Structure formats: structure tokens, C-alpha cells
Short mmCIF file of N, CA and C in Angstrom, two decimals:
data_model
loop_
_atom_site.label_atom_id
_atom_site.label_comp_id
_atom_site.label_asym_id
_atom_site.label_seq_id
_atom_site.Cartn_x
_atom_site.Cartn_y
_atom_site.Cartn_z
N MET A 1 -8.57 -6.45 -36.83
CA MET A 1 -9.12 -7.37 -35.86
C MET A 1 -8.11 -8.46 -35.54
N MET A 2 -7.95 -8.81 -34.28
CA MET A 2 -6.98 -9.83 -33.84
C MET A 2 -7.52 -11.22 -34.08
N ASN A 3 -6.63 -12.14 -34.42
CA ASN A 3 -7.06 -13.52 -34.50
C ASN A 3 -7.08 -14.11 -33.08
N ASN A 4 -7.61 -15.30 -32.94
CA ASN A 4 -7.76 -15.92 -31.60
C ASN A 4 -6.43 -16.11 -30.90
N ARG A 5 -5.39 -16.41 -31.65
CA ARG A 5 -4.09 -16.61 -31.03
C ARG A 5 -3.56 -15.34 -30.40
N GLN A 6 -3.70 -14.24 -31.10
CA GLN A 6 -3.24 -12.94 -30.56
C GLN A 6 -4.11 -12.55 -29.36
N ASN A 7 -5.42 -12.74 -29.51
CA ASN A 7 -6.35 -12.40 -28.46
C ASN A 7 -6.10 -13.18 -27.21
N SER A 8 -5.78 -14.46 -27.30
CA SER A 8 -5.52 -15.29 -26.13
C SER A 8 -4.29 -14.79 -25.39
N CYS A 9 -3.36 -14.20 -26.08
CA CYS A 9 -2.16 -13.69 -25.43
C CYS A 9 -2.54 -12.54 -24.46
N TYR A 10 -3.47 -11.70 -24.86
CA TYR A 10 -3.89 -10.64 -23.98
C TYR A 10 -4.59 -11.18 -22.74
N ARG A 11 -5.08 -12.37 -22.80
CA ARG A 11 -5.81 -12.95 -21.68
C ARG A 11 -4.86 -13.63 -20.70
N GLY A 12 -3.58 -13.51 -20.90
CA GLY A 12 -2.69 -14.07 -19.90
C GLY A 12 -1.73 -15.10 -20.42
N CYS A 13 -0.89 -14.74 -21.38
CA CYS A 13 0.12 -15.63 -21.94
C CYS A 13 0.97 -16.27 -20.85
N ASN A 14 1.33 -15.48 -19.88
CA ASN A 14 2.27 -15.91 -18.86
C ASN A 14 1.64 -16.50 -17.63
N SER A 15 0.33 -16.74 -17.69
CA SER A 15 -0.35 -17.32 -16.54
C SER A 15 -0.97 -18.63 -16.91
N ASN A 16 -1.04 -19.53 -15.95
CA ASN A 16 -1.66 -20.85 -16.23
C ASN A 16 -3.16 -20.82 -16.07
N GLY A 17 -3.71 -19.78 -15.47
CA GLY A 17 -5.15 -19.77 -15.22
C GLY A 17 -5.82 -18.66 -15.97
N GLY A 18 -5.51 -18.46 -17.25
CA GLY A 18 -6.07 -17.37 -18.02
C GLY A 18 -7.60 -17.33 -17.98
N SER A 19 -8.25 -18.48 -18.10
CA SER A 19 -9.68 -18.45 -18.11
C SER A 19 -10.24 -18.09 -16.69
N ASN A 20 -9.57 -18.57 -15.68
CA ASN A 20 -9.99 -18.17 -14.28
C ASN A 20 -9.75 -16.69 -14.09
N GLN A 21 -8.62 -16.23 -14.62
CA GLN A 21 -8.30 -14.79 -14.48
C GLN A 21 -9.37 -13.95 -15.18
N ALA A 22 -9.74 -14.34 -16.36
CA ALA A 22 -10.78 -13.60 -17.10
C ALA A 22 -12.12 -13.69 -16.38
N SER A 23 -12.44 -14.84 -15.85
CA SER A 23 -13.71 -14.99 -15.14
C SER A 23 -13.75 -14.15 -13.90
N LEU A 24 -12.67 -14.11 -13.16
CA LEU A 24 -12.60 -13.27 -11.94
C LEU A 24 -12.69 -11.80 -12.28
N MET A 25 -11.99 -11.40 -13.34
CA MET A 25 -12.04 -9.99 -13.77
C MET A 25 -13.47 -9.64 -14.19
N ARG A 26 -14.14 -10.53 -14.88
CA ARG A 26 -15.51 -10.29 -15.31
C ARG A 26 -16.44 -10.07 -14.10
N LYS A 27 -16.26 -10.86 -13.04
CA LYS A 27 -17.06 -10.73 -11.83
C LYS A 27 -16.83 -9.33 -11.21
N ILE A 28 -15.57 -8.93 -11.19
CA ILE A 28 -15.23 -7.61 -10.61
C ILE A 28 -15.86 -6.51 -11.43
N GLN A 29 -15.80 -6.65 -12.75
CA GLN A 29 -16.42 -5.63 -13.61
C GLN A 29 -17.94 -5.58 -13.43
N GLU A 30 -18.58 -6.71 -13.26
CA GLU A 30 -20.03 -6.72 -13.02
C GLU A 30 -20.40 -6.04 -11.71
N ILE A 31 -19.61 -6.31 -10.68
CA ILE A 31 -19.84 -5.65 -9.40
C ILE A 31 -19.57 -4.18 -9.51
N ASP A 32 -18.52 -3.81 -10.19
CA ASP A 32 -18.20 -2.36 -10.37
C ASP A 32 -19.41 -1.65 -11.02
N PHE A 33 -19.98 -2.27 -12.06
CA PHE A 33 -21.14 -1.69 -12.73
C PHE A 33 -22.26 -1.45 -11.71
N SER A 34 -22.57 -2.48 -10.92
CA SER A 34 -23.62 -2.38 -9.91
C SER A 34 -23.30 -1.31 -8.86
N LEU A 35 -22.04 -1.22 -8.47
CA LEU A 35 -21.61 -0.19 -7.51
C LEU A 35 -21.85 1.20 -8.08
N TYR A 36 -21.42 1.43 -9.31
CA TYR A 36 -21.61 2.74 -9.92
C TYR A 36 -23.10 3.12 -10.03
N GLU A 37 -23.90 2.16 -10.40
CA GLU A 37 -25.34 2.43 -10.50
C GLU A 37 -25.94 2.74 -9.12
N THR A 38 -25.48 2.01 -8.12
CA THR A 38 -25.95 2.25 -6.74
C THR A 38 -25.51 3.61 -6.23
N VAL A 39 -24.28 4.02 -6.58
CA VAL A 39 -23.78 5.35 -6.20
C VAL A 39 -24.66 6.44 -6.82
N LEU A 40 -24.99 6.25 -8.09
CA LEU A 40 -25.86 7.25 -8.75
C LEU A 40 -27.21 7.34 -8.06
N TYR A 41 -27.76 6.22 -7.68
CA TYR A 41 -29.04 6.18 -6.94
C TYR A 41 -28.90 6.89 -5.62
N LEU A 42 -27.82 6.59 -4.90
CA LEU A 42 -27.61 7.22 -3.60
C LEU A 42 -27.37 8.73 -3.68
N ASP A 43 -26.82 9.18 -4.85
CA ASP A 43 -26.67 10.62 -5.04
C ASP A 43 -28.01 11.28 -5.06
N ALA A 44 -29.02 10.61 -5.63
CA ALA A 44 -30.37 11.17 -5.73
C ALA A 44 -31.17 10.93 -4.46
N TYR A 45 -30.90 9.77 -3.78
CA TYR A 45 -31.67 9.40 -2.57
C TYR A 45 -30.70 9.01 -1.43
N PRO A 46 -30.01 9.99 -0.90
CA PRO A 46 -28.97 9.68 0.06
C PRO A 46 -29.48 9.11 1.39
N ARG A 47 -30.75 9.19 1.67
CA ARG A 47 -31.26 8.68 2.95
C ARG A 47 -31.88 7.30 2.80
N CYS A 48 -31.73 6.71 1.64
CA CYS A 48 -32.30 5.37 1.40
C CYS A 48 -31.43 4.32 2.06
N ARG A 49 -31.88 3.84 3.18
CA ARG A 49 -31.09 2.86 3.98
C ARG A 49 -30.89 1.56 3.20
N ALA A 50 -31.87 1.08 2.46
CA ALA A 50 -31.75 -0.15 1.70
C ALA A 50 -30.64 -0.05 0.65
N ALA A 51 -30.62 1.09 -0.05
CA ALA A 51 -29.59 1.34 -1.06
C ALA A 51 -28.20 1.40 -0.43
N LEU A 52 -28.12 2.07 0.72
CA LEU A 52 -26.83 2.16 1.41
C LEU A 52 -26.35 0.78 1.85
N ASN A 53 -27.28 -0.02 2.38
CA ASN A 53 -26.91 -1.38 2.77
C ASN A 53 -26.46 -2.21 1.57
N TYR A 54 -27.17 -2.04 0.44
CA TYR A 54 -26.79 -2.74 -0.78
C TYR A 54 -25.38 -2.31 -1.25
N TYR A 55 -25.14 -1.02 -1.20
CA TYR A 55 -23.81 -0.48 -1.57
C TYR A 55 -22.73 -1.15 -0.75
N HIS A 56 -22.92 -1.20 0.57
CA HIS A 56 -21.88 -1.78 1.44
C HIS A 56 -21.71 -3.26 1.20
N SER A 57 -22.77 -3.96 0.88
CA SER A 57 -22.71 -5.37 0.53
C SER A 57 -21.91 -5.57 -0.76
N LEU A 58 -22.21 -4.78 -1.76
CA LEU A 58 -21.46 -4.87 -3.02
C LEU A 58 -19.97 -4.52 -2.81
N LYS A 59 -19.74 -3.49 -2.05
CA LYS A 59 -18.37 -3.02 -1.79
C LYS A 59 -17.56 -4.12 -1.10
N LYS A 60 -18.17 -4.80 -0.13
CA LYS A 60 -17.48 -5.84 0.59
C LYS A 60 -17.12 -6.97 -0.38
N THR A 61 -18.09 -7.36 -1.24
CA THR A 61 -17.86 -8.39 -2.22
C THR A 61 -16.78 -7.98 -3.23
N ARG A 62 -16.81 -6.74 -3.67
CA ARG A 62 -15.84 -6.22 -4.62
C ARG A 62 -14.43 -6.22 -4.02
N ASP A 63 -14.33 -5.80 -2.77
CA ASP A 63 -13.02 -5.78 -2.11
C ASP A 63 -12.46 -7.17 -1.97
N ALA A 64 -13.27 -8.17 -1.64
CA ALA A 64 -12.79 -9.53 -1.53
C ALA A 64 -12.36 -10.09 -2.87
N LEU A 65 -13.15 -9.84 -3.93
CA LEU A 65 -12.79 -10.30 -5.26
C LEU A 65 -11.52 -9.62 -5.77
N ALA A 66 -11.39 -8.33 -5.50
CA ALA A 66 -10.19 -7.60 -5.93
C ALA A 66 -8.98 -8.12 -5.19
N ALA A 67 -9.08 -8.42 -3.92
CA ALA A 67 -7.95 -8.94 -3.18
C ALA A 67 -7.55 -10.31 -3.73
N GLU A 68 -8.55 -11.15 -4.02
CA GLU A 68 -8.28 -12.47 -4.60
C GLU A 68 -7.58 -12.33 -5.95
N TYR A 69 -8.05 -11.42 -6.78
CA TYR A 69 -7.47 -11.21 -8.09
C TYR A 69 -6.04 -10.69 -7.96
N GLU A 70 -5.84 -9.68 -7.12
CA GLU A 70 -4.53 -9.07 -7.01
C GLU A 70 -3.48 -10.01 -6.37
N ASN A 71 -3.95 -10.88 -5.45
CA ASN A 71 -3.02 -11.87 -4.88
C ASN A 71 -2.57 -12.90 -5.93
N ALA A 72 -3.47 -13.20 -6.85
CA ALA A 72 -3.17 -14.22 -7.84
C ALA A 72 -2.48 -13.67 -9.07
N TYR A 73 -2.91 -12.46 -9.55
CA TYR A 73 -2.50 -11.99 -10.85
C TYR A 73 -1.80 -10.62 -10.86
N GLY A 74 -1.82 -9.90 -9.77
CA GLY A 74 -1.22 -8.58 -9.74
C GLY A 74 -2.25 -7.50 -9.68
N PRO A 75 -1.83 -6.25 -9.61
CA PRO A 75 -2.73 -5.14 -9.39
C PRO A 75 -3.79 -4.95 -10.53
N ILE A 76 -4.97 -4.57 -10.09
CA ILE A 76 -6.03 -4.25 -11.05
C ILE A 76 -5.85 -2.81 -11.55
N THR A 77 -5.44 -1.93 -10.66
CA THR A 77 -5.14 -0.55 -10.97
C THR A 77 -3.77 -0.22 -10.42
N ALA A 78 -3.25 0.92 -10.82
CA ALA A 78 -1.95 1.33 -10.27
C ALA A 78 -1.95 1.46 -8.76
N PHE A 79 -3.13 1.76 -8.20
CA PHE A 79 -3.21 1.91 -6.76
C PHE A 79 -3.18 0.56 -6.02
N GLY A 80 -3.29 -0.52 -6.76
CA GLY A 80 -3.22 -1.86 -6.17
C GLY A 80 -1.77 -2.36 -6.04
N ASN A 81 -0.81 -1.61 -6.45
CA ASN A 81 0.59 -2.02 -6.34
C ASN A 81 0.99 -1.95 -4.88
N THR A 82 1.28 -3.11 -4.30
CA THR A 82 1.58 -3.18 -2.86
C THR A 82 3.07 -3.46 -2.59
N SER A 83 3.79 -3.87 -3.63
CA SER A 83 5.19 -4.19 -3.43
C SER A 83 6.03 -2.96 -3.09
N GLN A 84 6.86 -3.07 -2.10
CA GLN A 84 7.75 -1.97 -1.73
C GLN A 84 9.00 -1.99 -2.60
N GLY A 85 9.28 -3.12 -3.26
CA GLY A 85 10.52 -3.28 -4.00
C GLY A 85 10.42 -3.19 -5.54
N SER A 86 9.18 -3.23 -6.03
CA SER A 86 9.02 -3.15 -7.49
C SER A 86 7.69 -2.55 -7.87
N TRP A 87 7.62 -2.04 -9.11
CA TRP A 87 6.41 -1.46 -9.61
C TRP A 87 5.71 -2.52 -10.44
N ASP A 88 4.89 -3.38 -9.78
CA ASP A 88 4.28 -4.54 -10.39
C ASP A 88 3.18 -4.23 -11.34
N TRP A 89 2.64 -3.05 -11.30
CA TRP A 89 1.54 -2.64 -12.15
C TRP A 89 1.89 -2.83 -13.63
N VAL A 90 3.14 -2.67 -14.01
CA VAL A 90 3.50 -2.77 -15.44
C VAL A 90 3.77 -4.20 -15.92
N ASN A 91 3.70 -5.17 -15.04
CA ASN A 91 4.03 -6.54 -15.43
C ASN A 91 2.93 -7.26 -16.20
N GLY A 92 1.82 -6.63 -16.40
CA GLY A 92 0.72 -7.09 -17.29
C GLY A 92 0.26 -8.51 -17.10
N PRO A 93 -0.71 -8.92 -17.85
CA PRO A 93 -1.39 -8.10 -18.85
C PRO A 93 -2.24 -7.02 -18.19
N TRP A 94 -2.51 -5.95 -18.93
CA TRP A 94 -3.32 -4.87 -18.39
C TRP A 94 -4.73 -5.40 -18.17
N PRO A 95 -5.41 -4.94 -17.17
CA PRO A 95 -6.78 -5.44 -16.88
C PRO A 95 -7.73 -5.40 -18.11
N TRP A 96 -7.60 -4.42 -18.93
CA TRP A 96 -8.50 -4.27 -20.09
C TRP A 96 -8.11 -5.22 -21.23
N HIS A 97 -6.99 -5.95 -21.08
CA HIS A 97 -6.56 -6.94 -22.07
C HIS A 97 -7.02 -8.32 -21.71
N ILE A 98 -7.67 -8.45 -20.58
CA ILE A 98 -8.09 -9.81 -20.09
C ILE A 98 -9.45 -10.14 -20.64
#
């Protein structure tokens, strides 16, 4: 088990906003959970307009939060690497370390 000092390093040693970074990542994870649950529901009830509207609302929110996160802290996934000159995905911390 890691002590608090080691654990805090995974939350962003090299960033000044580690707690904001963790908070933003937590929001993204919560929305992702809701999105996956909504997708499962839509798989069973594909004609449910309310569920489809809810999915699109969640997706819009998730995209905005992900853009905010990636602009401030770097890619959430390897597919979020937008730099043409470097592979920023490896510059950490990894999203699961936050």
C-alpha cells in the first residue's frame, strides 16, 4: 500500500492543480459510467427517444469536460493526442493514477 506522499505524486506531481485535475477526471468518470449505462439501455430499447436524448446530453457534457481536461492536463486516452510534433500521451500522469 502506498503512503500519502507516494499517492499524491500519482495525482499530478508536475501540475499545480492536482486537486482540480482529480476533480475534473472524477466528473468525466461519472459521466462515462452514465453513458455506458445509457448505451446498455438503448441496446435493449433503441426506439426510446427520451433515452436517446439523454445519451446525447451526456455525450455533449462529456465531450466538453474531456476537452477542458485535455487542454489543461493532456490526453485522457491515446486517441486524445493532438500534437503533430510529439507523442504527449506518455507525459503522464496516466489517467488511472489521478
